Amino acid sequence: MPGRPCENYLELAVTEIRDYGATSVQVCRRLRALLEGLLAALPDECGPALRAELGLLDDAVERAFADAPRRADARTADPQGVGGRSRQDAPPDASPSGEPGP
């Protein structure tokens, strides 16, 4: 049974999330992080489909946020969606909360 092209999986995975979550900064940030992570991890043949999805996300953000600061926030990839440093970006001596260790 042949596999499906990347476009089909991406459409299935992100279209509804993008369409219904486009007015949420957090959803946009998480979706961008997902797409950028996939772009880095998947074979080059998936690149055009991933870049197309990123373009659709950019278009949705442009329509959803009238003010530039919120648009900029929505265009910043963040796996947690809330801003700040993720655990992987925290210094090695930081506690799980992101605060410096003892």
mmCIF file of C-alpha atoms in Angstrom:
data_model
loop_
_atom_site.group_PDB
_atom_site.id
_atom_site.type_symbol
_atom_site.label_atom_id
_atom_site.label_comp_id
_atom_site.label_asym_id
_atom_site.label_seq_id
_atom_site.Cartn_x
_atom_site.Cartn_y
_atom_site.Cartn_z
ATOM 1 C CA MET A 1 0.000 0.000 0.000
ATOM 2 C CA PRO A 2 1.671 3.241 -1.090
ATOM 3 C CA GLY A 3 2.131 6.079 1.369
ATOM 4 C CA ARG A 4 0.493 9.434 1.001
ATOM 5 C CA PRO A 5 2.381 12.575 0.019
ATOM 6 C CA CYS A 6 3.442 14.993 2.767
ATOM 7 C CA GLU A 7 0.802 17.499 1.622
ATOM 8 C CA ASN A 8 -1.994 15.091 2.518
ATOM 9 C CA TYR A 9 -0.695 14.466 6.030
ATOM 10 C CA LEU A 10 -0.085 18.157 6.639
ATOM 11 C CA GLU A 11 -3.523 19.133 5.434
ATOM 12 C CA LEU A 12 -5.099 16.529 7.673
ATOM 13 C CA ALA A 13 -2.958 17.528 10.658
ATOM 14 C CA VAL A 14 -3.034 21.317 10.610
ATOM 15 C CA THR A 15 -5.837 22.779 8.479
ATOM 16 C CA GLU A 16 -8.558 22.749 11.133
ATOM 17 C CA ILE A 17 -6.156 23.814 13.857
ATOM 18 C CA ARG A 18 -5.018 26.763 11.748
ATOM 19 C CA ASP A 19 -8.543 27.705 10.666
ATOM 20 C CA TYR A 20 -10.104 27.551 14.114
ATOM 21 C CA GLY A 21 -7.074 28.571 16.176
ATOM 22 C CA ALA A 22 -5.804 31.475 14.081
ATOM 23 C CA THR A 23 -7.137 34.056 16.528
ATOM 24 C CA SER A 24 -5.114 32.549 19.395
ATOM 25 C CA VAL A 25 -1.510 33.718 19.731
ATOM 26 C CA GLN A 26 -0.683 30.517 21.603
ATOM 27 C CA VAL A 27 -2.093 28.241 18.897
ATOM 28 C CA CYS A 28 -0.210 30.129 16.177
ATOM 29 C CA ARG A 29 3.066 29.934 18.119
ATOM 30 C CA ARG A 30 2.705 26.208 18.746
ATOM 31 C CA LEU A 31 1.685 25.464 15.171
ATOM 32 C CA ARG A 32 4.671 27.421 13.825
ATOM 33 C CA ALA A 33 7.001 25.505 16.161
ATOM 34 C CA LEU A 34 5.534 22.226 14.894
ATOM 35 C CA LEU A 35 5.905 23.171 11.225
ATOM 36 C CA GLU A 36 9.444 24.541 11.655
ATOM 37 C CA GLY A 37 10.448 21.429 13.592
ATOM 38 C CA LEU A 38 9.070 19.207 10.842
ATOM 39 C CA LEU A 39 10.871 21.286 8.221
ATOM 40 C CA ALA A 40 14.145 20.603 10.030
ATOM 41 C CA ALA A 41 13.438 16.902 10.619
ATOM 42 C CA LEU A 42 11.643 15.588 7.529
ATOM 43 C CA PRO A 43 13.153 14.803 4.126
ATOM 44 C CA ASP A 44 13.678 17.672 1.681
ATOM 45 C CA GLU A 45 10.796 16.435 -0.475
ATOM 46 C CA CYS A 46 8.401 17.604 2.269
ATOM 47 C CA GLY A 47 9.905 21.109 2.321
ATOM 48 C CA PRO A 48 7.610 22.720 -0.263
ATOM 49 C CA ALA A 49 4.472 21.478 1.506
ATOM 50 C CA LEU A 50 5.771 22.638 4.899
ATOM 51 C CA ARG A 51 6.727 26.066 3.541
ATOM 52 C CA ALA A 52 3.269 26.340 1.958
ATOM 53 C CA GLU A 53 1.666 25.589 5.345
ATOM 54 C CA LEU A 54 3.885 28.212 6.986
ATOM 55 C CA GLY A 55 2.700 30.679 4.338
ATOM 56 C CA LEU A 56 -0.933 29.839 5.064
ATOM 57 C CA LEU A 57 -0.247 30.335 8.774
ATOM 58 C CA ASP A 58 1.343 33.730 8.037
ATOM 59 C CA ASP A 59 -1.735 34.719 6.026
ATOM 60 C CA ALA A 60 -4.036 33.649 8.862
ATOM 61 C CA VAL A 61 -1.993 35.629 11.409
ATOM 62 C CA GLU A 62 -2.100 38.699 9.158
ATOM 63 C CA ARG A 63 -5.893 38.512 9.007
ATOM 64 C CA ALA A 64 -6.400 37.707 12.693
ATOM 65 C CA PHE A 65 -4.222 40.323 14.410
ATOM 66 C CA ALA A 66 -4.599 44.001 13.576
ATOM 67 C CA ASP A 67 -1.845 45.275 15.862
ATOM 68 C CA ALA A 68 1.811 44.665 15.025
ATOM 69 C CA PRO A 69 3.008 43.506 18.480
ATOM 70 C CA ARG A 70 0.411 40.708 18.685
ATOM 71 C CA ARG A 71 1.117 39.761 15.064
ATOM 72 C CA ALA A 72 4.827 39.528 15.909
ATOM 73 C CA ASP A 73 4.060 37.357 18.947
ATOM 74 C CA ALA A 74 1.848 35.082 16.848
ATOM 75 C CA ARG A 75 4.647 34.707 14.278
ATOM 76 C CA THR A 76 7.198 33.568 16.860
ATOM 77 C CA ALA A 77 7.586 29.800 17.129
ATOM 78 C CA ASP A 78 7.138 28.474 20.662
ATOM 79 C CA PRO A 79 6.422 24.818 21.441
ATOM 80 C CA GLN A 80 4.669 25.809 24.678
ATOM 81 C CA GLY A 81 2.746 28.665 23.063
ATOM 82 C CA VAL A 82 3.115 31.023 26.004
ATOM 83 C CA GLY A 83 6.458 32.725 25.433
ATOM 84 C CA GLY A 84 9.502 32.658 27.639
ATOM 85 C CA ARG A 85 12.237 30.064 27.499
ATOM 86 C CA SER A 86 11.469 26.415 27.009
ATOM 87 C CA ARG A 87 13.242 23.827 29.152
ATOM 88 C CA GLN A 88 15.600 23.033 26.290
ATOM 89 C CA ASP A 89 16.648 26.708 26.103
ATOM 90 C CA ALA A 90 17.203 27.042 29.854
ATOM 91 C CA PRO A 91 20.771 27.198 31.178
ATOM 92 C CA PRO A 92 22.107 23.815 32.356
ATOM 93 C CA ASP A 93 22.080 24.880 36.024
ATOM 94 C CA ALA A 94 18.423 25.950 35.925
ATOM 95 C CA SER A 95 15.701 24.167 37.830
ATOM 96 C CA PRO A 96 12.650 22.781 35.953
ATOM 97 C CA SER A 97 10.885 26.090 36.639
ATOM 98 C CA GLY A 98 13.579 27.928 34.664
ATOM 99 C CA GLU A 99 14.981 29.601 37.770
ATOM 100 C CA PRO A 100 18.710 29.306 38.521
ATOM 101 C CA GLY A 101 19.561 26.272 40.608
ATOM 102 C CA PRO A 102 20.954 26.340 44.159
#
